[in-house]
Amino acid sequence: MKVLVVGGGGREHAICTQVSKSKRVDKLYCAPGNAGIAKVAECVDIGAMDFDRLVDFAVSVPVDLCIIGMDDPLVGGLADRMAEAGIRTFGPKAKAAILEGSKAFSKDLMKKYDIPTAAYENFDSYEEAVEYIKKSKMPIVLKADGLALGKGVLICNTLEEALEGAKEIMLDQKFGSAGNRMVVEEFMTGREVSVLSFVDGKTIKIMTSAQDHKRALDGDKGLNTGGMGTFSPSPFYTAEVDEFCKKYIYQRTVDAMREEGREFKGVIFFGLMITENGPRVLEYNARFGDPEAQVVLPRLKNDIIDVMEACVDGTLDKIDLEFEDNAAVCVVLASEGYPVAYEKGKKITGLENFDGKDDYFCFHAGTKLVGDDIVTNGGRVLGITAKGADLKEARANAYKATEWVDFEGKYMRHDIGKAIDEA
Ligand code: AMP
Ligand code: GLY
């Protein structure tokens, strides 16, 4: 069969790597892809938001399955457009992707269906938000309603910070129209865990757990980023936590979406916080996490196409989802200065060191082929991933492999997975 993956980051490289292993796939395309993806797929120079051209391309091939990796095209309705054109598509339609596309929607859904999350209020009016904030306990969390590249969340320690934050989001529109509405939420503390799942509208199958490191600098200092590294599984995702989430969170979310007439097919990513009072949902995403996919997918034992088709066909109950009994760690190599200002176009050397090594992966996030050279083309450049018998071994392997590649301004965190020492 012929498959098209939409996206061009480390997550899509991990998806393409898994798809290319499927015996059922004889042709894999990726739009727009990147220099690493080009090793396992034919890259097509069409942007992920160029729906007309993506649909034309999918129909002209024609592809048997389209896999949408990124949030923007999902929330914007690419799955709907593909379906209208008769292309089988893995990923939720816009009506369901709103689970990620609107934080106010997801909070209201959780409240209505009694899914554990932080207490909150939604505001369309800046003045009303300010009145509420003045009466609230600090710290408090402010969230722009819409998609904001994972940056639309402000944790405010003082009333002054909260008032400034509300102004930035709602009046100054720092995150654009995402800030037309704002969620004001209770501040929670605890460990964060990312749980990805496959969903076919009614059945949900949970993947192995992972943990992301969102801050730019060691010790969780510095600015929020798209993610500087991950490990999987999370030792903090215990059998007890799993049992709680199965009872109160996972199936309830899938059923709630169906009840609302927003049947969800694809990946639901549960961003959880394990608080003193039990797990709470911090956020939902409607896609694989990045860089969570880079540590979860390499451990998947099933043929990913079988699982994705079961999601599309509503037969996920027939699938026995299996993961290897090992661990993986991903360390992101970023460009010096990320997430603020950084240079691009630096030549990357040593990539060939990953050739032929089954337990090591060099997932490309921001790279580009220029002549014969692969050069940096983004803030997050590579996701160096390694497996190991356990987390400690996987971490040692991943850090060893970070030395195999080099580019000017190469920057990484040195404490990815350090938390496992406390487990
Ligand atoms: P979100 O995009 O909603 O996951 O928020 C981004 C990050 O902000 C999360 O990964 C948490 O670290 C933090 N965060 C979000 N909501 C809360 C909350 N209610 N309490 C504490 N931290 C939060
Ligand atoms: N790593 C967090 C996300 O993909 O949203």
Short mmCIF file of C-alpha atoms and ligand atoms in Angstrom, two decimals:
data_model
loop_
_atom_site.label_atom_id
_atom_site.label_comp_id
_atom_site.label_asym_id
_atom_site.label_seq_id
_atom_site.Cartn_x
_atom_site.Cartn_y
_atom_site.Cartn_z
CA MET A 1 0.00 0.00 0.00
CA LYS A 2 0.94 3.67 -0.38
CA VAL A 3 1.08 5.95 2.65
CA LEU A 4 1.42 9.72 3.08
CA VAL A 5 2.59 11.23 6.38
CA VAL A 6 1.93 14.96 6.91
CA GLY A 7 4.51 16.90 8.93
CA GLY A 8 8.23 17.43 9.01
CA GLY A 9 9.61 17.18 12.53
CA GLY A 10 11.15 14.60 14.84
CA ARG A 11 7.75 13.10 15.60
CA GLU A 12 7.04 12.56 11.91
CA HIS A 13 10.50 11.03 11.48
CA ALA A 14 9.63 8.54 14.26
CA ILE A 15 6.26 7.82 12.61
CA CYS A 16 7.87 7.36 9.17
CA THR A 17 10.53 5.05 10.62
CA GLN A 18 7.82 2.83 12.08
CA VAL A 19 5.68 2.94 8.92
CA SER A 20 8.69 2.07 6.76
CA LYS A 21 9.13 -1.12 8.82
CA SER A 22 5.64 -2.32 7.92
CA LYS A 23 5.67 -5.17 5.43
CA ARG A 24 2.36 -3.86 4.09
CA VAL A 25 3.80 -0.56 2.85
CA ASP A 26 5.59 -0.41 -0.48
CA LYS A 27 5.65 3.36 -0.93
CA LEU A 28 5.94 6.05 1.74
CA TYR A 29 5.62 9.79 1.11
CA CYS A 30 6.08 12.58 3.62
CA ALA A 31 4.98 16.21 3.16
CA PRO A 32 7.03 18.27 3.68
CA GLY A 33 9.41 15.91 5.54
CA ASN A 34 13.05 16.79 6.22
CA ALA A 35 16.57 15.59 5.43
CA GLY A 36 16.36 12.63 7.82
CA ILE A 37 12.89 11.56 6.76
CA ALA A 38 14.19 11.54 3.18
CA LYS A 39 16.14 8.38 4.06
CA VAL A 40 12.96 6.38 4.69
CA ALA A 41 10.35 8.26 2.64
CA GLU A 42 10.02 10.29 -0.52
CA CYS A 43 9.63 13.88 0.63
CA VAL A 44 7.03 15.96 -1.17
CA ASP A 45 7.50 19.71 -1.07
CA ILE A 46 4.04 20.69 0.18
CA GLY A 47 3.50 22.47 3.51
CA ALA A 48 1.32 20.84 6.17
CA MET A 49 -1.23 23.69 5.96
CA ASP A 50 -1.49 23.68 2.17
CA PHE A 51 -4.66 21.56 2.21
CA ASP A 52 -5.57 21.95 -1.48
CA ARG A 53 -2.23 20.67 -2.70
CA LEU A 54 -2.03 17.91 -0.07
CA VAL A 55 -5.44 16.59 -1.09
CA ASP A 56 -4.59 16.84 -4.81
CA PHE A 57 -1.37 14.94 -4.19
CA ALA A 58 -3.06 12.21 -2.11
CA VAL A 59 -5.73 11.74 -4.77
CA SER A 60 -3.28 11.78 -7.67
CA VAL A 61 -1.10 8.98 -6.26
CA PRO A 62 -3.63 7.75 -4.89
CA VAL A 63 -2.52 6.99 -1.34
CA ASP A 64 -4.24 4.25 0.67
CA LEU A 65 -3.68 5.93 4.01
CA CYS A 66 -2.84 9.48 5.11
CA ILE A 67 -1.34 9.94 8.59
CA ILE A 68 -1.50 13.48 9.99
CA GLY A 69 1.22 14.06 12.58
CA MET A 70 0.79 17.72 13.52
CA ASP A 71 -1.79 19.65 15.51
CA ASP A 72 -2.36 22.64 13.21
CA PRO A 73 -3.61 20.69 10.19
CA LEU A 74 -5.75 18.46 12.43
CA VAL A 75 -7.41 21.39 14.17
CA GLY A 76 -7.75 23.13 10.80
CA GLY A 77 -9.68 20.20 9.30
CA LEU A 78 -7.22 18.37 7.03
CA ALA A 79 -8.71 15.00 8.06
CA ASP A 80 -12.12 16.25 6.93
CA ARG A 81 -10.75 17.40 3.59
CA MET A 82 -8.99 14.08 2.99
CA ALA A 83 -12.13 12.14 3.92
CA GLU A 84 -14.25 14.23 1.51
CA ALA A 85 -11.79 13.31 -1.22
CA GLY A 86 -12.12 9.63 -0.34
CA ILE A 87 -8.70 9.24 1.28
CA ARG A 88 -8.55 7.02 4.37
CA THR A 89 -7.00 9.13 7.08
CA PHE A 90 -5.51 8.51 10.50
CA GLY A 91 -6.17 11.51 12.73
CA PRO A 92 -9.27 13.17 14.17
CA LYS A 93 -11.62 15.39 12.19
CA ALA A 94 -11.75 19.07 13.18
CA LYS A 95 -14.85 18.48 15.29
CA ALA A 96 -12.86 16.06 17.46
CA ALA A 97 -9.44 17.74 17.25
CA ILE A 98 -11.02 20.62 19.19
CA LEU A 99 -10.07 18.51 22.21
CA GLU A 100 -6.63 20.04 21.67
CA GLY A 101 -7.67 23.11 19.68
CA SER A 102 -9.66 24.73 22.48
CA LYS A 103 -8.61 24.50 26.11
CA ALA A 104 -11.94 26.03 27.15
CA PHE A 105 -13.74 23.22 25.29
CA SER A 106 -11.63 20.53 26.92
CA LYS A 107 -12.09 21.99 30.40
CA ASP A 108 -15.87 22.19 29.94
CA LEU A 109 -15.88 18.59 28.68
CA MET A 110 -13.98 17.39 31.73
CA LYS A 111 -16.30 19.27 34.06
CA LYS A 112 -19.44 17.93 32.36
CA TYR A 113 -18.24 14.31 32.40
CA ASP A 114 -16.53 14.42 35.78
CA ILE A 115 -13.01 13.79 34.50
CA PRO A 116 -10.44 14.82 37.15
CA THR A 117 -8.69 18.11 36.29
CA ALA A 118 -7.76 21.42 37.94
CA ALA A 119 -10.59 23.76 38.98
CA TYR A 120 -11.01 26.60 36.44
CA GLU A 121 -13.13 29.30 34.83
CA ASN A 122 -13.25 30.37 31.16
CA PHE A 123 -13.35 34.04 30.20
CA ASP A 124 -14.24 35.89 27.00
CA SER A 125 -14.02 39.24 28.76
CA TYR A 126 -10.76 40.69 30.03
CA GLU A 127 -12.56 42.73 32.72
CA GLU A 128 -14.31 39.66 34.11
CA ALA A 129 -11.07 37.69 34.10
CA VAL A 130 -9.37 40.45 36.07
CA GLU A 131 -12.18 40.50 38.67
CA TYR A 132 -11.86 36.74 39.11
CA ILE A 133 -8.04 36.80 39.31
CA LYS A 134 -8.17 39.49 42.02
CA LYS A 135 -10.23 37.14 44.20
CA SER A 136 -8.07 34.06 43.50
CA LYS A 137 -5.32 32.35 45.44
CA MET A 138 -1.78 32.55 43.97
CA PRO A 139 -0.01 30.92 42.18
CA ILE A 140 -2.53 30.69 39.38
CA VAL A 141 -2.35 29.38 35.80
CA LEU A 142 -3.50 31.33 32.74
CA LYS A 143 -4.03 29.56 29.42
CA ALA A 144 -4.78 31.03 26.02
CA ASP A 145 -7.69 29.03 24.65
CA GLY A 146 -6.31 28.15 21.21
CA LEU A 147 -3.15 26.63 19.75
CA ALA A 148 -0.04 28.58 20.72
CA LEU A 149 2.89 26.26 19.92
CA GLY A 150 2.71 24.93 23.49
CA LYS A 151 3.63 28.40 24.78
CA GLY A 152 0.23 29.85 25.71
CA VAL A 153 0.39 28.79 29.37
CA LEU A 154 1.52 31.25 32.06
CA ILE A 155 2.17 30.23 35.65
CA CYS A 156 1.81 33.34 37.77
CA ASN A 157 3.17 33.50 41.30
CA THR A 158 1.85 36.92 42.28
CA LEU A 159 -1.25 38.98 41.60
CA GLU A 160 0.88 41.48 39.64
CA GLU A 161 2.18 38.71 37.37
CA ALA A 162 -1.31 37.36 36.86
CA LEU A 163 -2.75 40.74 35.92
CA GLU A 164 0.14 41.37 33.51
CA GLY A 165 -0.35 37.86 32.06
CA ALA A 166 -4.08 38.37 31.50
CA LYS A 167 -3.27 41.61 29.68
CA GLU A 168 -0.64 39.89 27.50
CA ILE A 169 -2.98 37.07 26.54
CA MET A 170 -6.29 38.89 26.12
CA LEU A 171 -5.47 42.53 25.31
CA ASP A 172 -2.01 42.47 23.73
CA GLN A 173 -2.83 39.14 22.00
CA LYS A 174 0.69 37.84 22.52
CA PHE A 175 -0.50 34.46 21.27
CA GLY A 176 -2.72 35.94 18.57
CA SER A 177 -6.37 34.98 18.37
CA ALA A 178 -5.65 31.98 20.63
CA GLY A 179 -6.08 34.56 23.41
CA ASN A 180 -9.62 35.67 22.52
CA ARG A 181 -10.68 33.36 25.33
CA MET A 182 -8.66 32.49 28.39
CA VAL A 183 -8.82 29.69 30.92
CA VAL A 184 -7.88 30.62 34.51
CA GLU A 185 -6.92 27.52 36.39
CA GLU A 186 -5.95 26.31 39.84
CA PHE A 187 -2.19 25.67 40.20
CA MET A 188 -1.34 22.04 40.90
CA THR A 189 1.91 20.36 41.90
CA GLY A 190 3.17 16.86 41.18
CA ARG A 191 4.98 14.78 38.60
CA GLU A 192 3.97 15.08 34.99
CA VAL A 193 3.47 12.06 32.78
CA SER A 194 2.55 11.86 29.10
CA VAL A 195 0.29 9.01 28.12
CA LEU A 196 -0.45 8.48 24.43
CA SER A 197 -3.29 6.27 23.27
CA PHE A 198 -4.84 4.91 20.10
CA VAL A 199 -8.57 5.53 19.77
CA ASP A 200 -11.10 4.25 17.21
CA GLY A 201 -14.11 6.25 18.33
CA LYS A 202 -15.17 3.79 21.04
CA THR A 203 -12.19 1.69 22.10
CA ILE A 204 -9.02 3.14 23.60
CA LYS A 205 -5.66 1.37 23.87
CA ILE A 206 -3.00 2.96 26.04
CA MET A 207 0.61 3.10 24.89
CA THR A 208 3.60 2.89 27.19
CA SER A 209 4.08 6.06 29.30
CA ALA A 210 6.68 8.80 28.82
CA GLN A 211 7.94 12.00 30.39
CA ASP A 212 8.93 15.18 28.63
CA HIS A 213 11.38 17.92 29.74
CA LYS A 214 9.86 21.20 28.59
CA ARG A 215 12.32 23.75 29.95
CA ALA A 216 15.37 24.80 27.97
CA LEU A 217 18.04 24.46 30.68
CA ASP A 218 19.30 21.84 33.13
CA GLY A 219 17.40 21.62 36.41
CA ASP A 220 14.14 22.66 34.69
CA LYS A 221 15.36 26.23 34.40
CA GLY A 222 14.95 28.60 31.50
CA LEU A 223 12.14 29.10 29.05
CA ASN A 224 9.53 26.62 27.96
CA THR A 225 10.36 24.83 24.73
CA GLY A 226 8.66 22.30 22.50
CA GLY A 227 10.50 19.63 24.54
CA MET A 228 14.23 19.05 25.17
CA GLY A 229 14.09 15.32 25.76
CA THR A 230 11.99 12.40 26.91
CA PHE A 231 12.18 9.00 28.52
CA SER A 232 9.88 6.01 28.41
CA PRO A 233 8.44 4.32 30.38
CA SER A 234 7.93 6.67 33.33
CA PRO A 235 8.63 4.90 36.64
CA PHE A 236 6.12 7.30 38.21
CA TYR A 237 3.33 5.85 36.13
CA THR A 238 2.60 3.06 38.60
CA ALA A 239 0.00 0.30 38.43
CA GLU A 240 -2.08 2.33 40.87
CA VAL A 241 -1.96 5.45 38.69
CA ASP A 242 -2.82 3.32 35.65
CA GLU A 243 -5.81 1.83 37.40
CA PHE A 244 -7.10 5.26 38.46
CA CYS A 245 -6.74 6.67 34.95
CA LYS A 246 -8.43 3.67 33.36
CA LYS A 247 -11.34 4.10 35.73
CA TYR A 248 -11.81 7.87 35.65
CA ILE A 249 -9.98 9.38 32.68
CA TYR A 250 -9.28 7.37 29.51
CA GLN A 251 -12.52 5.63 28.55
CA ARG A 252 -14.53 8.47 30.03
CA THR A 253 -12.87 10.93 27.65
CA VAL A 254 -13.56 8.75 24.60
CA ASP A 255 -17.17 8.20 25.64
CA ALA A 256 -17.64 11.90 26.37
CA MET A 257 -16.46 12.84 22.89
CA ARG A 258 -18.83 10.34 21.29
CA GLU A 259 -21.68 11.55 23.48
CA GLU A 260 -21.01 15.10 22.25
CA GLY A 261 -21.22 13.94 18.62
CA ARG A 262 -17.47 14.39 18.23
CA GLU A 263 -16.28 10.83 17.74
CA PHE A 264 -12.50 10.78 18.16
CA LYS A 265 -10.33 8.57 15.95
CA GLY A 266 -6.57 8.87 16.15
CA VAL A 267 -4.19 9.54 19.00
CA ILE A 268 -5.28 11.15 22.26
CA PHE A 269 -2.33 12.39 24.28
CA PHE A 270 -3.14 12.77 27.97
CA GLY A 271 -0.90 15.27 29.73
CA LEU A 272 -1.29 14.14 33.33
CA MET A 273 -0.13 15.48 36.65
CA ILE A 274 0.11 12.99 39.49
CA THR A 275 -0.99 15.15 42.41
CA GLU A 276 -1.33 14.23 46.08
CA ASN A 277 -5.01 13.66 45.41
CA GLY A 278 -4.40 11.41 42.43
CA PRO A 279 -3.89 11.94 38.68
CA ARG A 280 -5.40 15.03 37.04
CA VAL A 281 -5.58 15.94 33.35
CA LEU A 282 -3.40 18.99 32.57
CA GLU A 283 -4.19 18.98 28.89
CA TYR A 284 -5.24 16.87 25.94
CA ASN A 285 -3.51 16.76 22.59
CA ALA A 286 -4.99 15.22 19.47
CA ARG A 287 -1.75 13.70 18.14
CA PHE A 288 1.47 11.98 19.18
CA GLY A 289 3.70 14.08 21.43
CA ASP A 290 6.97 15.48 20.15
CA PRO A 291 9.45 14.26 21.47
CA GLU A 292 7.30 11.59 23.19
CA ALA A 293 6.77 9.73 19.90
CA GLN A 294 10.56 9.39 19.59
CA VAL A 295 10.73 7.18 22.73
CA VAL A 296 7.34 5.46 22.52
CA LEU A 297 7.16 4.37 18.88
CA PRO A 298 10.56 2.64 18.66
CA ARG A 299 9.32 0.33 21.44
CA LEU A 300 6.05 -0.57 19.67
CA LYS A 301 5.97 -4.25 18.68
CA ASN A 302 2.88 -4.16 16.46
CA ASP A 303 2.87 -3.22 12.80
CA ILE A 304 1.83 0.45 13.16
CA ILE A 305 -0.28 0.26 9.99
CA ASP A 306 -2.41 -2.53 11.49
CA VAL A 307 -3.07 -0.38 14.54
CA MET A 308 -3.81 2.80 12.60
CA GLU A 309 -6.15 1.03 10.20
CA ALA A 310 -7.98 -0.48 13.16
CA CYS A 311 -8.48 3.06 14.48
CA VAL A 312 -9.91 4.19 11.14
CA ASP A 313 -12.12 1.08 10.81
CA GLY A 314 -13.35 0.98 14.41
CA THR A 315 -11.80 -2.45 15.10
CA LEU A 316 -9.22 -1.49 17.69
CA ASP A 317 -10.75 -3.96 20.16
CA LYS A 318 -9.23 -6.72 18.00
CA ILE A 319 -5.70 -5.36 18.40
CA ASP A 320 -3.39 -6.55 21.14
CA LEU A 321 -1.13 -3.52 21.56
CA GLU A 322 2.35 -4.55 22.66
CA PHE A 323 5.51 -2.72 23.65
CA GLU A 324 9.01 -4.03 24.22
CA ASP A 325 9.94 -4.64 27.83
CA ASN A 326 12.83 -2.16 27.76
CA ALA A 327 13.31 1.62 27.89
CA ALA A 328 14.22 4.50 25.61
CA VAL A 329 15.65 7.98 26.14
CA CYS A 330 15.67 10.88 23.66
CA VAL A 331 18.02 13.84 24.07
CA VAL A 332 17.27 16.79 21.83
CA LEU A 333 20.20 18.56 20.20
CA ALA A 334 19.13 22.16 19.73
CA SER A 335 20.67 25.26 18.22
CA GLU A 336 22.38 27.58 20.72
CA GLY A 337 19.88 30.29 21.66
CA TYR A 338 16.73 28.17 21.19
CA PRO A 339 13.87 28.87 21.98
CA VAL A 340 14.54 32.59 21.39
CA ALA A 341 17.01 33.40 18.61
CA TYR A 342 19.37 31.01 16.87
CA GLU A 343 21.24 30.60 13.61
CA LYS A 344 20.44 28.05 10.92
CA GLY A 345 22.42 26.50 8.10
CA LYS A 346 25.20 24.90 10.19
CA LYS A 347 26.65 21.74 8.68
CA ILE A 348 25.92 18.56 10.67
CA THR A 349 28.64 15.91 10.79
CA GLY A 350 28.71 12.29 12.01
CA LEU A 351 25.17 11.29 11.02
CA GLU A 352 26.51 8.12 9.39
CA ASN A 353 27.41 6.80 12.87
CA PHE A 354 23.77 5.82 13.30
CA ASP A 355 23.65 3.70 10.16
CA GLY A 356 22.91 0.04 10.79
CA LYS A 357 22.39 0.41 14.54
CA ASP A 358 19.00 -0.99 15.52
CA ASP A 359 18.85 0.43 19.03
CA TYR A 360 19.98 3.96 18.19
CA PHE A 361 17.97 6.54 16.28
CA CYS A 362 18.85 9.99 15.07
CA PHE A 363 15.46 11.59 14.49
CA HIS A 364 15.67 14.80 12.49
CA ALA A 365 13.56 17.71 13.71
CA GLY A 366 14.98 20.78 11.97
CA THR A 367 17.37 19.79 9.19
CA LYS A 368 17.68 20.48 5.49
CA LEU A 369 19.68 19.07 2.61
CA VAL A 370 21.83 21.74 0.92
CA GLY A 371 23.91 20.32 -1.89
CA ASP A 372 25.53 17.23 -0.36
CA ASP A 373 25.38 18.57 3.19
CA ILE A 374 22.72 18.19 5.85
CA VAL A 375 22.46 21.48 7.74
CA THR A 376 20.55 22.78 10.76
CA ASN A 377 17.19 24.30 9.91
CA GLY A 378 15.43 24.94 13.19
CA GLY A 379 15.67 25.36 16.94
CA ARG A 380 15.34 21.69 17.71
CA VAL A 381 17.67 19.97 15.27
CA LEU A 382 17.99 16.27 16.17
CA GLY A 383 16.42 13.88 18.68
CA ILE A 384 19.13 11.41 19.66
CA THR A 385 17.34 8.33 20.89
CA ALA A 386 18.62 5.06 22.30
CA LYS A 387 17.08 1.98 23.79
CA GLY A 388 18.44 0.05 26.76
CA ALA A 389 17.42 -2.83 28.98
CA ASP A 390 16.30 -0.25 31.54
CA LEU A 391 16.12 3.53 31.81
CA LYS A 392 19.63 3.94 33.17
CA GLU A 393 21.15 1.99 30.33
CA ALA A 394 19.01 3.79 27.76
CA ARG A 395 20.09 7.15 29.18
CA ALA A 396 23.78 6.22 29.12
CA ASN A 397 23.40 5.00 25.54
CA ALA A 398 21.56 8.13 24.41
CA TYR A 399 24.14 10.48 25.92
CA LYS A 400 26.96 8.43 24.38
CA ALA A 401 25.28 8.79 20.99
CA THR A 402 24.96 12.58 21.37
CA GLU A 403 28.75 12.63 20.91
CA TRP A 404 28.57 10.96 17.52
CA VAL A 405 27.18 14.05 15.79
CA ASP A 406 28.28 17.64 15.79
CA PHE A 407 27.34 21.07 14.48
CA GLU A 408 28.27 24.62 15.42
CA GLY A 409 26.17 25.79 18.37
CA LYS A 410 25.06 22.26 19.34
CA TYR A 411 23.18 22.56 22.61
CA MET A 412 21.50 19.99 24.86
CA ARG A 413 20.31 19.40 28.39
CA HIS A 414 22.50 17.06 30.45
CA ASP A 415 19.84 15.86 32.87
CA ILE A 416 17.26 14.18 30.65
CA GLY A 417 15.93 11.23 32.64
CA LYS A 418 17.71 12.29 35.82
CA ALA A 419 14.39 11.99 37.65
CA ILE A 420 14.55 8.22 37.28
CA ASP A 421 17.28 8.18 39.95
CA GLU A 422 14.64 9.31 42.43
CA ALA A 423 12.13 6.64 41.46
P1 AMP B 1 -0.37 22.60 29.00
O1 AMP B 1 -0.01 23.10 27.64
O2 AMP B 1 -1.76 22.86 29.41
O3 AMP B 1 0.08 21.17 29.25
O4 AMP B 1 0.58 23.39 30.00
C1 AMP B 1 1.98 23.44 29.79
C2 AMP B 1 2.67 23.18 31.10
O5 AMP B 1 2.27 24.12 32.08
C3 AMP B 1 2.35 21.83 31.69
O6 AMP B 1 3.13 20.81 31.15
C4 AMP B 1 2.62 22.07 33.16
O7 AMP B 1 4.01 21.99 33.42
C5 AMP B 1 2.19 23.49 33.35
N1 AMP B 1 0.80 23.54 33.83
C6 AMP B 1 -0.33 23.57 33.09
N2 AMP B 1 -1.43 23.62 33.86
C7 AMP B 1 -1.00 23.62 35.13
C8 AMP B 1 -1.65 23.64 36.42
N3 AMP B 1 -2.99 23.71 36.52
N4 AMP B 1 -0.88 23.61 37.51
C9 AMP B 1 0.45 23.57 37.42
N5 AMP B 1 1.14 23.55 36.26
C10 AMP B 1 0.43 23.57 35.13
N1 GLY B 2 5.91 17.19 24.13
C1 GLY B 2 4.68 17.84 24.33
C2 GLY B 2 3.82 17.94 23.15
O1 GLY B 2 4.05 17.31 22.14
O2 GLY B 2 2.85 18.67 23.21
#
